[in-house]
Amino acid sequence: MAENSDSPPRPASARHPRTRAVHAGIRRSQYGEMAEALFLTQGFAYASAEEAEARFIKSGPDEFIYARYGNPTSRMFEDRMASLEGTEDAFATASGMAAVNGALMAIARPGERIVAARQLFGSCLYVLDILKRFGVDVVLLDGTDLDQWRAAVTPGTRAVFFETVSNPTLEVMDIAGIADIAHAAGALVVVDNVFATPVFSRAVEQGADVVIYSTTKHVDGGGRALGGVICGTRQFVREVAEPYLKHTGGAISPFNAWIMLNGLSTLELRVRAMADTALTLAQALEGAGVRVIYPGLAGHPQHALAMRQMGSGGTMIALDLGTKAAAFAALNRMALVSISNNLGDAKSIATHPATTTHQRLSEDDRAAMGIGPGLIRLSVGLEHADDLAADILGAIG
C-alpha cells in the first residue's frame, strides 16, 4: 500500500534491504548528483589551524582527515553495508583478508584465547598462525560440533571465529548455538559471512557481534576490484578496529569503494538469481550420479540449519570427483566455466582447492577439513542453468 502524503516518512531502517542497497548512506555534494560521487583525494583542507587541531582531536561524521582514516565515498559504502547487515557501523578495508586480519589483530592479546573452526579459507588459517607467533592461544576445532565449542570456549576466551558457511566444503555453522556458548563465556563472536552474502545473512540476529565480508566477491560481483568490510557496533568499529586499521594501512581505496557501492545496487537481484541457478544445477548434477555438496539439497548434513539461517543454499557448490586426475580432466574440459580462484562473479568459476587456495596446508590438514584431491569448488554465476549443466556434465562425463 502506498503511503499517503499525510503519513510520516518510513524510517530508513524499515525499508526493504533491496531499497537500502540502493539508497542507504548517500552523501550528495552541492551539485545534487544522482550517481554516488567518487572523491579521489588523499587529504582534506582545513579553514584554519584551529580547525585542523579540533578535527584531529575528534572528527564529526562528515569531517575527514586523510584517506587512510576515511573518505566520503568509502563512508557511503560503510554506511550502506552497515544498513544491510543490521549493525551500527562498518569499516571498509583494502581486501577481505585485511578485514579478517584487522578484526582479529585488533582484539587479540598475548595469552588470550581465540577459538576457531578449522574449516577456514587458507589465508584465514595463516592469520591465525601469525596470532600464535605473538603468543595468542589459538584453538582449532570442528566448527559443526557444538560439544567441541563447549569444551574449548572457556571463561575469559577473547573471541570465537568461523565462516558461517565454510570454504570450500560448504559446511554450515550453527551461528546461534555457537554464539550462546561464546557469550556465556564473555567472548566476542566474529564471523566471516562471505558465502552467506548480505542477501541471505541474518548473522547479527543470530548472535554474531562482528561480521566480515570480502566484498571482492558478491558485492563487487564483476571481478573488478578488491575490498572488504568489518561490520559491528560503533564502539567495536571505531574504538577497536579503526585505530588498528587506519594506522596499519588497511583502509579501502575510494575508487574501490565506489565500485562496491555500484555493486550493491544489484546485489540482491544477482545473488538470488545465482542461488536459484545453483539449486537447479546441484539437482541436475546429483541426478546424474555426481557427488554434490550443496546446502540447498535435502541430503546435505546441515540442510535444515541452512534453511533456518539463510533460507537458501547459496551460490556455491562443491563437487567431489574422487581423484586429482578426474578433477583436472573435468576442469580442463569446461568451456563455459572459467578456472580461477575468485568467487561471487557474474561468470561461473571453478577452483581446485587442494592445489590452489588450500595448497599450503598439509595433506592431513586438508583431509581433516574434507578437502580431498577430487574436490572442485564451483561459484555459480549468472549464466542460464541449462547451459551450465550441459557444460559441467559434458566435462565430467
mmCIF file of C-alpha atoms in Angstrom:
data_model
loop_
_atom_site.group_PDB
_atom_site.id
_atom_site.type_symbol
_atom_site.label_atom_id
_atom_site.label_comp_id
_atom_site.label_asym_id
_atom_site.label_seq_id
_atom_site.Cartn_x
_atom_site.Cartn_y
_atom_site.Cartn_z
ATOM 1 C CA MET A 1 0.000 0.000 0.000
ATOM 2 C CA ALA A 2 1.360 3.417 -0.922
ATOM 3 C CA GLU A 3 1.997 5.896 1.862
ATOM 4 C CA ASN A 4 -0.279 8.948 1.664
ATOM 5 C CA SER A 5 1.159 12.427 1.793
ATOM 6 C CA ASP A 6 -0.045 12.915 5.383
ATOM 7 C CA SER A 7 1.824 9.865 6.687
ATOM 8 C CA PRO A 8 5.233 10.325 8.320
ATOM 9 C CA PRO A 9 8.086 9.090 6.127
ATOM 10 C CA ARG A 10 9.063 5.470 6.660
ATOM 11 C CA PRO A 11 12.299 5.282 8.684
ATOM 12 C CA ALA A 12 15.290 4.076 6.689
ATOM 13 C CA SER A 13 15.706 1.036 8.937
ATOM 14 C CA ALA A 14 12.183 -0.147 7.998
ATOM 15 C CA ARG A 15 12.913 -0.174 4.269
ATOM 16 C CA HIS A 16 13.448 -3.423 2.391
ATOM 17 C CA PRO A 17 17.111 -4.471 2.070
ATOM 18 C CA ARG A 18 16.880 -4.081 -1.713
ATOM 19 C CA THR A 19 15.920 -0.441 -1.201
ATOM 20 C CA ARG A 20 18.675 0.134 1.357
ATOM 21 C CA ALA A 21 21.204 -1.402 -1.043
ATOM 22 C CA VAL A 22 20.382 1.424 -3.464
ATOM 23 C CA HIS A 23 19.839 4.403 -1.152
ATOM 24 C CA ALA A 24 21.491 3.907 2.253
ATOM 25 C CA GLY A 25 24.356 6.197 3.182
ATOM 26 C CA ILE A 26 24.106 8.565 0.209
ATOM 27 C CA ARG A 27 26.008 11.835 0.624
ATOM 28 C CA ARG A 28 25.356 14.328 -2.166
ATOM 29 C CA SER A 29 27.566 17.277 -2.916
ATOM 30 C CA GLN A 30 26.309 20.775 -3.645
ATOM 31 C CA TYR A 31 25.718 19.650 -7.251
ATOM 32 C CA GLY A 32 22.988 17.152 -6.343
ATOM 33 C CA GLU A 33 24.449 14.315 -8.409
ATOM 34 C CA MET A 34 22.384 11.112 -8.762
ATOM 35 C CA ALA A 35 25.311 8.710 -9.007
ATOM 36 C CA GLU A 36 27.437 8.385 -5.882
ATOM 37 C CA ALA A 37 30.337 10.799 -6.077
ATOM 38 C CA LEU A 38 33.873 9.476 -6.319
ATOM 39 C CA PHE A 39 36.215 11.564 -4.134
ATOM 40 C CA LEU A 40 39.755 10.843 -5.312
ATOM 41 C CA THR A 41 41.767 12.730 -2.743
ATOM 42 C CA GLN A 42 44.456 11.794 -0.274
ATOM 43 C CA GLY A 43 43.887 14.659 2.134
ATOM 44 C CA PHE A 44 41.432 17.381 3.108
ATOM 45 C CA ALA A 45 41.943 21.111 3.610
ATOM 46 C CA TYR A 46 41.070 22.970 6.808
ATOM 47 C CA ALA A 47 39.831 26.538 7.057
ATOM 48 C CA SER A 48 42.234 27.255 9.912
ATOM 49 C CA ALA A 49 44.931 25.727 12.080
ATOM 50 C CA GLU A 50 42.399 25.637 14.902
ATOM 51 C CA GLU A 51 40.009 23.603 12.772
ATOM 52 C CA ALA A 52 42.780 21.129 11.915
ATOM 53 C CA GLU A 53 43.620 20.743 15.592
ATOM 54 C CA ALA A 54 39.976 20.203 16.514
ATOM 55 C CA ARG A 55 39.450 17.612 13.792
ATOM 56 C CA PHE A 56 42.437 15.545 14.914
ATOM 57 C CA ILE A 57 41.067 15.550 18.447
ATOM 58 C CA LYS A 58 37.567 14.496 17.401
ATOM 59 C CA SER A 59 36.157 14.332 13.878
ATOM 60 C CA GLY A 60 32.462 14.725 13.173
ATOM 61 C CA PRO A 61 30.516 12.271 10.952
ATOM 62 C CA ASP A 62 31.272 14.220 7.758
ATOM 63 C CA GLU A 63 34.694 15.561 8.713
ATOM 64 C CA PHE A 64 37.688 13.811 7.202
ATOM 65 C CA ILE A 65 41.437 13.974 7.763
ATOM 66 C CA TYR A 66 43.208 11.591 5.415
ATOM 67 C CA ALA A 67 42.059 8.869 3.002
ATOM 68 C CA ARG A 68 43.628 6.164 5.185
ATOM 69 C CA TYR A 69 41.370 7.341 8.028
ATOM 70 C CA GLY A 70 38.210 7.872 5.981
ATOM 71 C CA ASN A 71 36.767 9.365 2.815
ATOM 72 C CA PRO A 72 33.253 10.473 1.764
ATOM 73 C CA THR A 73 32.988 7.707 -0.849
ATOM 74 C CA SER A 74 34.201 4.945 1.434
ATOM 75 C CA ARG A 75 31.953 6.309 4.191
ATOM 76 C CA MET A 76 28.923 5.945 1.921
ATOM 77 C CA PHE A 77 29.912 2.337 1.333
ATOM 78 C CA GLU A 78 30.421 1.695 5.049
ATOM 79 C CA ASP A 79 27.031 3.164 5.937
ATOM 80 C CA ARG A 80 25.309 1.132 3.239
ATOM 81 C CA MET A 81 26.938 -2.119 4.344
ATOM 82 C CA ALA A 82 26.062 -1.459 7.987
ATOM 83 C CA SER A 83 22.466 -0.796 6.959
ATOM 84 C CA LEU A 84 22.267 -4.058 5.022
ATOM 85 C CA GLU A 85 23.893 -6.110 7.762
ATOM 86 C CA GLY A 86 21.902 -4.524 10.584
ATOM 87 C CA THR A 87 24.883 -3.197 12.524
ATOM 88 C CA GLU A 88 25.602 0.242 13.955
ATOM 89 C CA ASP A 89 28.705 0.879 11.889
ATOM 90 C CA ALA A 90 31.254 -0.564 9.458
ATOM 91 C CA PHE A 91 34.852 -0.006 8.370
ATOM 92 C CA ALA A 92 35.788 -0.699 4.748
ATOM 93 C CA THR A 93 39.132 -2.389 4.128
ATOM 94 C CA ALA A 94 41.520 -2.948 1.245
ATOM 95 C CA SER A 95 40.529 -6.612 0.904
ATOM 96 C CA GLY A 96 38.616 -9.350 2.655
ATOM 97 C CA MET A 97 41.808 -10.575 4.280
ATOM 98 C CA ALA A 98 42.565 -7.054 5.520
ATOM 99 C CA ALA A 99 39.173 -7.248 7.253
ATOM 100 C CA VAL A 100 39.911 -10.654 8.799
ATOM 101 C CA ASN A 101 43.393 -9.584 9.878
ATOM 102 C CA GLY A 102 42.161 -6.230 11.174
ATOM 103 C CA ALA A 103 39.308 -7.626 13.229
ATOM 104 C CA LEU A 104 41.372 -10.394 14.830
ATOM 105 C CA MET A 105 44.602 -8.450 15.335
ATOM 106 C CA ALA A 106 42.723 -5.540 16.899
ATOM 107 C CA ILE A 107 41.277 -7.712 19.652
ATOM 108 C CA ALA A 108 43.949 -10.367 20.273
ATOM 109 C CA ARG A 109 46.441 -10.118 23.124
ATOM 110 C CA PRO A 110 49.248 -12.490 24.144
ATOM 111 C CA GLY A 111 47.941 -15.173 26.464
ATOM 112 C CA GLU A 112 44.318 -14.681 25.422
ATOM 113 C CA ARG A 113 42.382 -17.443 23.698
ATOM 114 C CA ILE A 114 40.714 -17.386 20.278
ATOM 115 C CA VAL A 115 38.710 -20.459 19.369
ATOM 116 C CA ALA A 116 38.145 -21.006 15.652
ATOM 117 C CA ALA A 117 36.596 -23.560 13.350
ATOM 118 C CA ARG A 118 39.257 -25.474 11.421
ATOM 119 C CA GLN A 119 37.029 -25.231 8.324
ATOM 120 C CA LEU A 120 38.513 -21.956 7.096
ATOM 121 C CA PHE A 121 39.943 -20.398 3.949
ATOM 122 C CA GLY A 122 43.706 -20.961 3.741
ATOM 123 C CA SER A 123 44.601 -17.292 4.294
ATOM 124 C CA CYS A 124 42.390 -17.144 7.400
ATOM 125 C CA LEU A 125 44.315 -20.078 8.833
ATOM 126 C CA TYR A 126 47.540 -18.210 8.026
ATOM 127 C CA VAL A 127 46.365 -15.174 10.044
ATOM 128 C CA LEU A 128 45.634 -17.480 12.986
ATOM 129 C CA ASP A 129 49.154 -18.898 12.655
ATOM 130 C CA ILE A 130 50.513 -15.339 12.915
ATOM 131 C CA LEU A 131 48.497 -14.773 16.077
ATOM 132 C CA LYS A 132 50.072 -17.905 17.560
ATOM 133 C CA ARG A 133 53.532 -16.421 16.908
ATOM 134 C CA PHE A 134 52.521 -13.410 19.024
ATOM 135 C CA GLY A 135 51.506 -15.606 21.932
ATOM 136 C CA VAL A 136 47.773 -15.880 21.330
ATOM 137 C CA ASP A 137 46.287 -19.218 22.350
ATOM 138 C CA VAL A 138 44.544 -20.362 19.160
ATOM 139 C CA VAL A 139 42.355 -23.467 19.374
ATOM 140 C CA LEU A 140 41.025 -25.094 16.200
ATOM 141 C CA LEU A 141 38.066 -27.466 16.248
ATOM 142 C CA ASP A 142 35.298 -28.954 14.126
ATOM 143 C CA GLY A 143 33.001 -25.963 13.765
ATOM 144 C CA THR A 144 29.903 -28.098 13.236
ATOM 145 C CA ASP A 145 30.267 -29.814 16.643
ATOM 146 C CA LEU A 146 28.750 -27.727 19.446
ATOM 147 C CA ASP A 147 30.206 -30.065 22.081
ATOM 148 C CA GLN A 148 33.711 -29.158 20.891
ATOM 149 C CA TRP A 149 32.836 -25.465 21.165
ATOM 150 C CA ARG A 150 31.542 -26.019 24.716
ATOM 151 C CA ALA A 151 34.778 -27.736 25.710
ATOM 152 C CA ALA A 152 37.103 -25.178 24.111
ATOM 153 C CA VAL A 153 35.401 -21.859 24.883
ATOM 154 C CA THR A 154 36.498 -21.391 28.469
ATOM 155 C CA PRO A 155 35.782 -18.309 30.626
ATOM 156 C CA GLY A 156 37.999 -15.477 29.509
ATOM 157 C CA THR A 157 38.124 -16.582 25.864
ATOM 158 C CA ARG A 158 38.543 -13.357 23.864
ATOM 159 C CA ALA A 159 36.716 -14.369 20.689
ATOM 160 C CA VAL A 160 35.409 -17.173 18.531
ATOM 161 C CA PHE A 161 35.869 -17.086 14.770
ATOM 162 C CA PHE A 162 34.291 -19.105 11.994
ATOM 163 C CA GLU A 163 32.954 -18.989 8.458
ATOM 164 C CA THR A 164 29.165 -19.227 8.591
ATOM 165 C CA VAL A 165 29.375 -21.471 5.523
ATOM 166 C CA SER A 166 32.823 -22.987 5.158
ATOM 167 C CA ASN A 167 35.147 -22.531 2.209
ATOM 168 C CA PRO A 168 35.326 -24.803 0.235
ATOM 169 C CA THR A 169 33.390 -27.744 1.725
ATOM 170 C CA LEU A 170 30.158 -25.819 2.426
ATOM 171 C CA GLU A 171 29.629 -26.946 5.996
ATOM 172 C CA VAL A 172 27.086 -24.713 7.761
ATOM 173 C CA MET A 173 27.870 -23.477 11.269
ATOM 174 C CA ASP A 174 25.142 -23.016 13.860
ATOM 175 C CA ILE A 175 25.540 -19.277 14.489
ATOM 176 C CA ALA A 176 23.003 -19.065 17.314
ATOM 177 C CA GLY A 177 24.308 -22.189 19.031
ATOM 178 C CA ILE A 178 27.941 -21.086 18.896
ATOM 179 C CA ALA A 179 27.012 -17.530 19.913
ATOM 180 C CA ASP A 180 25.196 -18.764 23.026
ATOM 181 C CA ILE A 181 28.285 -20.703 24.091
ATOM 182 C CA ALA A 182 30.630 -17.801 23.335
ATOM 183 C CA HIS A 183 28.565 -15.126 25.053
ATOM 184 C CA ALA A 184 28.185 -17.266 28.184
ATOM 185 C CA ALA A 185 31.995 -17.191 28.432
ATOM 186 C CA GLY A 186 32.230 -13.469 27.651
ATOM 187 C CA ALA A 187 33.673 -13.985 24.159
ATOM 188 C CA LEU A 188 33.035 -11.955 21.008
ATOM 189 C CA VAL A 189 31.523 -13.778 18.037
ATOM 190 C CA VAL A 190 33.409 -12.889 14.838
ATOM 191 C CA VAL A 191 32.108 -14.430 11.610
ATOM 192 C CA ASP A 192 33.249 -14.478 8.011
ATOM 193 C CA ASN A 193 29.958 -14.329 6.142
ATOM 194 C CA VAL A 194 31.135 -14.326 2.512
ATOM 195 C CA PHE A 195 29.344 -17.457 1.309
ATOM 196 C CA ALA A 196 26.080 -16.485 3.028
ATOM 197 C CA THR A 197 26.243 -12.978 1.455
ATOM 198 C CA PRO A 198 24.420 -9.931 2.864
ATOM 199 C CA VAL A 199 21.347 -11.118 0.932
ATOM 200 C CA PHE A 200 20.849 -14.346 2.883
ATOM 201 C CA SER A 201 22.563 -13.239 6.092
ATOM 202 C CA ARG A 202 20.852 -12.889 9.440
ATOM 203 C CA ALA A 203 24.077 -13.353 11.377
ATOM 204 C CA VAL A 204 23.602 -10.386 13.718
ATOM 205 C CA GLU A 205 20.078 -11.511 14.636
ATOM 206 C CA GLN A 206 21.501 -14.947 15.354
ATOM 207 C CA GLY A 207 24.200 -13.692 17.721
ATOM 208 C CA ALA A 208 27.208 -12.525 15.706
ATOM 209 C CA ASP A 209 28.956 -9.461 17.150
ATOM 210 C CA VAL A 210 31.324 -8.757 14.250
ATOM 211 C CA VAL A 211 30.557 -9.674 10.627
ATOM 212 C CA ILE A 212 33.295 -9.698 7.984
ATOM 213 C CA TYR A 213 32.973 -9.743 4.204
ATOM 214 C CA SER A 214 35.361 -9.938 1.327
ATOM 215 C CA THR A 215 33.438 -7.514 -0.865
ATOM 216 C CA THR A 216 35.731 -8.600 -3.697
ATOM 217 C CA LYS A 217 33.214 -11.417 -4.125
ATOM 218 C CA HIS A 218 29.436 -10.982 -4.460
ATOM 219 C CA VAL A 219 29.330 -7.281 -3.524
ATOM 220 C CA ASP A 220 31.504 -6.265 -6.460
ATOM 221 C CA GLY A 221 30.038 -9.101 -8.498
ATOM 222 C CA GLY A 222 32.089 -8.412 -11.595
ATOM 223 C CA GLY A 223 35.592 -9.478 -10.608
ATOM 224 C CA ARG A 224 36.871 -5.902 -10.842
ATOM 225 C CA ALA A 225 38.325 -4.777 -7.539
ATOM 226 C CA LEU A 226 39.494 -5.828 -4.082
ATOM 227 C CA GLY A 227 37.619 -4.800 -0.974
ATOM 228 C CA GLY A 228 36.455 -5.890 2.439
ATOM 229 C CA VAL A 229 34.391 -4.646 5.349
ATOM 230 C CA ILE A 230 34.050 -5.148 9.101
ATOM 231 C CA CYS A 231 30.519 -4.631 10.449
ATOM 232 C CA GLY A 232 29.732 -4.320 14.152
ATOM 233 C CA THR A 233 28.816 -1.998 16.979
ATOM 234 C CA ARG A 234 30.002 1.591 16.728
ATOM 235 C CA GLN A 235 32.190 1.004 19.755
ATOM 236 C CA PHE A 236 33.927 -2.004 18.166
ATOM 237 C CA VAL A 237 34.291 -0.472 14.717
ATOM 238 C CA ARG A 238 35.507 2.989 15.753
ATOM 239 C CA GLU A 239 37.311 2.269 19.024
ATOM 240 C CA VAL A 240 38.766 -1.197 18.423
ATOM 241 C CA ALA A 241 39.071 -1.938 14.699
ATOM 242 C CA GLU A 242 39.553 1.547 13.213
ATOM 243 C CA PRO A 243 42.640 2.577 15.236
ATOM 244 C CA TYR A 244 44.450 -0.591 14.166
ATOM 245 C CA LEU A 245 43.391 -0.371 10.514
ATOM 246 C CA LYS A 246 43.997 3.330 9.958
ATOM 247 C CA HIS A 247 47.499 3.161 11.434
ATOM 248 C CA THR A 248 48.498 -0.044 9.618
ATOM 249 C CA GLY A 249 47.133 0.972 6.217
ATOM 250 C CA GLY A 250 44.240 -1.441 5.781
ATOM 251 C CA ALA A 251 41.632 1.047 4.532
ATOM 252 C CA ILE A 252 39.872 0.628 1.182
ATOM 253 C CA SER A 253 40.741 2.952 -1.710
ATOM 254 C CA PRO A 254 37.973 5.440 -2.623
ATOM 255 C CA PHE A 255 37.846 4.104 -6.181
ATOM 256 C CA ASN A 256 37.296 0.532 -4.986
ATOM 257 C CA ALA A 257 34.666 1.731 -2.514
ATOM 258 C CA TRP A 258 32.885 3.455 -5.403
ATOM 259 C CA ILE A 259 32.900 0.196 -7.382
ATOM 260 C CA MET A 260 31.470 -1.646 -4.365
ATOM 261 C CA LEU A 261 28.723 0.962 -3.957
ATOM 262 C CA ASN A 262 27.645 0.354 -7.529
ATOM 263 C CA GLY A 263 27.775 -3.399 -6.994
ATOM 264 C CA LEU A 264 25.430 -3.165 -4.019
ATOM 265 C CA SER A 265 22.668 -1.698 -6.175
ATOM 266 C CA THR A 266 22.164 -5.022 -7.967
ATOM 267 C CA LEU A 267 23.422 -7.369 -5.235
ATOM 268 C CA GLU A 268 20.096 -8.929 -4.260
ATOM 269 C CA LEU A 269 18.943 -9.453 -7.837
ATOM 270 C CA ARG A 270 22.234 -11.112 -8.781
ATOM 271 C CA VAL A 271 22.642 -13.288 -5.703
ATOM 272 C CA ARG A 272 19.075 -14.585 -5.741
ATOM 273 C CA ALA A 273 19.377 -15.446 -9.434
ATOM 274 C CA MET A 274 22.709 -17.213 -8.788
ATOM 275 C CA ALA A 275 21.252 -19.191 -5.872
ATOM 276 C CA ASP A 276 18.242 -20.286 -7.936
ATOM 277 C CA THR A 277 20.598 -21.492 -10.665
ATOM 278 C CA ALA A 278 22.857 -23.193 -8.106
ATOM 279 C CA LEU A 279 19.943 -25.244 -6.765
ATOM 280 C CA THR A 280 18.834 -26.258 -10.269
ATOM 281 C CA LEU A 281 22.409 -27.155 -11.186
ATOM 282 C CA ALA A 282 23.036 -29.102 -7.961
ATOM 283 C CA GLN A 283 19.876 -31.136 -8.546
ATOM 284 C CA ALA A 284 20.897 -31.873 -12.135
ATOM 285 C CA LEU A 285 24.385 -32.985 -11.104
ATOM 286 C CA GLU A 286 23.079 -35.105 -8.249
ATOM 287 C CA GLY A 287 20.603 -36.700 -10.623
ATOM 288 C CA ALA A 288 23.499 -37.631 -12.909
ATOM 289 C CA GLY A 289 25.241 -39.530 -10.126
ATOM 290 C CA VAL A 290 27.875 -36.903 -9.255
ATOM 291 C CA ARG A 291 28.739 -36.450 -5.571
ATOM 292 C CA VAL A 292 27.417 -32.949 -4.887
ATOM 293 C CA ILE A 293 27.846 -30.877 -1.718
ATOM 294 C CA TYR A 294 25.245 -28.105 -1.598
ATOM 295 C CA PRO A 295 23.387 -26.860 1.496
ATOM 296 C CA GLY A 296 20.198 -26.465 -0.548
ATOM 297 C CA LEU A 297 19.934 -30.210 -1.167
ATOM 298 C CA ALA A 298 17.944 -32.258 1.347
ATOM 299 C CA GLY A 299 20.832 -34.719 1.695
ATOM 300 C CA HIS A 300 23.286 -32.106 2.964
ATOM 301 C CA PRO A 301 24.127 -32.750 6.666
ATOM 302 C CA GLN A 302 23.184 -29.186 7.657
ATOM 303 C CA HIS A 303 20.340 -28.664 5.175
ATOM 304 C CA ALA A 304 17.760 -27.837 7.860
ATOM 305 C CA LEU A 305 20.173 -25.434 9.556
ATOM 306 C CA ALA A 306 20.953 -23.712 6.248
ATOM 307 C CA MET A 307 17.279 -23.197 5.542
ATOM 308 C CA ARG A 308 16.742 -21.836 9.050
ATOM 309 C CA GLN A 309 19.726 -19.478 8.951
ATOM 310 C CA MET A 310 19.733 -18.361 5.310
ATOM 311 C CA GLY A 311 16.559 -19.624 3.669
ATOM 312 C CA SER A 312 18.718 -20.708 0.724
ATOM 313 C CA GLY A 313 21.566 -22.986 -0.218
ATOM 314 C CA GLY A 314 23.556 -20.044 -1.556
ATOM 315 C CA THR A 315 25.577 -19.598 -4.732
ATOM 316 C CA MET A 316 28.385 -22.120 -4.125
ATOM 317 C CA ILE A 317 28.542 -25.832 -4.960
ATOM 318 C CA ALA A 318 31.265 -28.407 -4.295
ATOM 319 C CA LEU A 319 31.731 -31.488 -6.455
ATOM 320 C CA ASP A 320 33.864 -34.476 -5.456
ATOM 321 C CA LEU A 321 35.160 -36.467 -8.430
ATOM 322 C CA GLY A 322 37.378 -38.706 -6.302
ATOM 323 C CA THR A 323 40.843 -38.069 -7.721
ATOM 324 C CA LYS A 324 43.001 -35.151 -8.778
ATOM 325 C CA ALA A 325 43.243 -36.609 -12.284
ATOM 326 C CA ALA A 326 39.448 -36.719 -12.645
ATOM 327 C CA ALA A 327 39.086 -33.191 -11.250
ATOM 328 C CA PHE A 328 41.762 -31.760 -13.549
ATOM 329 C CA ALA A 329 40.309 -33.539 -16.578
ATOM 330 C CA ALA A 330 36.869 -32.089 -15.862
ATOM 331 C CA LEU A 331 38.223 -28.598 -15.242
ATOM 332 C CA ASN A 332 40.192 -28.668 -18.484
ATOM 333 C CA ARG A 333 37.126 -29.737 -20.471
ATOM 334 C CA MET A 334 34.859 -26.983 -19.158
ATOM 335 C CA ALA A 335 34.236 -24.389 -21.839
ATOM 336 C CA LEU A 336 31.762 -22.033 -20.175
ATOM 337 C CA VAL A 337 33.075 -22.215 -16.606
ATOM 338 C CA SER A 338 36.412 -20.454 -16.035
ATOM 339 C CA ILE A 339 39.223 -21.864 -13.898
ATOM 340 C CA SER A 340 40.021 -19.167 -11.350
ATOM 341 C CA ASN A 341 40.267 -18.743 -7.583
ATOM 342 C CA ASN A 342 37.776 -15.903 -7.174
ATOM 343 C CA LEU A 343 34.071 -16.409 -6.438
ATOM 344 C CA GLY A 344 30.832 -14.438 -6.438
ATOM 345 C CA ASP A 345 31.431 -13.257 -10.011
ATOM 346 C CA ALA A 346 28.757 -12.867 -12.678
ATOM 347 C CA LYS A 347 30.759 -15.501 -14.572
ATOM 348 C CA SER A 348 30.821 -19.053 -13.204
ATOM 349 C CA ILE A 349 34.186 -20.104 -11.778
ATOM 350 C CA ALA A 350 35.658 -23.473 -10.840
ATOM 351 C CA THR A 351 38.554 -23.952 -8.414
ATOM 352 C CA HIS A 352 40.612 -26.963 -7.319
ATOM 353 C CA PRO A 353 41.206 -26.056 -3.634
ATOM 354 C CA ALA A 354 43.786 -28.757 -2.877
ATOM 355 C CA THR A 355 46.242 -27.278 -5.382
ATOM 356 C CA THR A 356 45.320 -23.586 -5.116
ATOM 357 C CA THR A 357 43.506 -21.878 -2.230
ATOM 358 C CA HIS A 358 44.388 -24.564 0.336
ATOM 359 C CA GLN A 359 47.624 -25.931 -1.164
ATOM 360 C CA ARG A 360 49.716 -24.522 1.726
ATOM 361 C CA LEU A 361 48.081 -26.960 4.154
ATOM 362 C CA SER A 362 49.396 -30.445 4.730
ATOM 363 C CA GLU A 363 47.566 -33.371 3.167
ATOM 364 C CA ASP A 364 46.419 -34.462 6.642
ATOM 365 C CA ASP A 365 45.059 -30.994 7.430
ATOM 366 C CA ARG A 366 43.214 -30.879 4.121
ATOM 367 C CA ALA A 367 41.775 -34.310 4.774
ATOM 368 C CA ALA A 368 40.581 -33.196 8.223
ATOM 369 C CA MET A 369 38.754 -30.318 6.521
ATOM 370 C CA GLY A 370 37.202 -32.604 3.911
ATOM 371 C CA ILE A 371 39.295 -31.197 1.053
ATOM 372 C CA GLY A 372 40.098 -34.254 -0.995
ATOM 373 C CA PRO A 373 42.128 -34.407 -4.232
ATOM 374 C CA GLY A 374 38.967 -34.689 -6.321
ATOM 375 C CA LEU A 375 37.121 -31.710 -4.815
ATOM 376 C CA ILE A 376 36.069 -28.868 -7.116
ATOM 377 C CA ARG A 377 34.592 -25.634 -5.759
ATOM 378 C CA LEU A 378 32.077 -24.098 -8.129
ATOM 379 C CA SER A 379 30.922 -20.479 -7.885
ATOM 380 C CA VAL A 380 27.694 -20.222 -9.862
ATOM 381 C CA GLY A 381 27.327 -17.110 -11.984
ATOM 382 C CA LEU A 382 24.535 -15.533 -13.965
ATOM 383 C CA GLU A 383 24.588 -17.880 -16.944
ATOM 384 C CA HIS A 384 21.472 -19.946 -17.669
ATOM 385 C CA ALA A 385 21.235 -23.161 -15.659
ATOM 386 C CA ASP A 386 20.747 -25.295 -18.789
ATOM 387 C CA ASP A 387 23.986 -24.011 -20.324
ATOM 388 C CA LEU A 388 25.942 -24.566 -17.110
ATOM 389 C CA ALA A 389 24.540 -28.077 -16.663
ATOM 390 C CA ALA A 390 25.422 -29.006 -20.228
ATOM 391 C CA ASP A 391 28.954 -27.639 -19.826
ATOM 392 C CA ILE A 392 29.714 -29.287 -16.475
ATOM 393 C CA LEU A 393 28.028 -32.617 -17.170
ATOM 394 C CA GLY A 394 29.798 -32.788 -20.513
ATOM 395 C CA ALA A 395 33.128 -32.100 -18.804
ATOM 396 C CA ILE A 396 32.551 -34.712 -16.108
ATOM 397 C CA GLY A 397 31.169 -37.327 -18.488
#
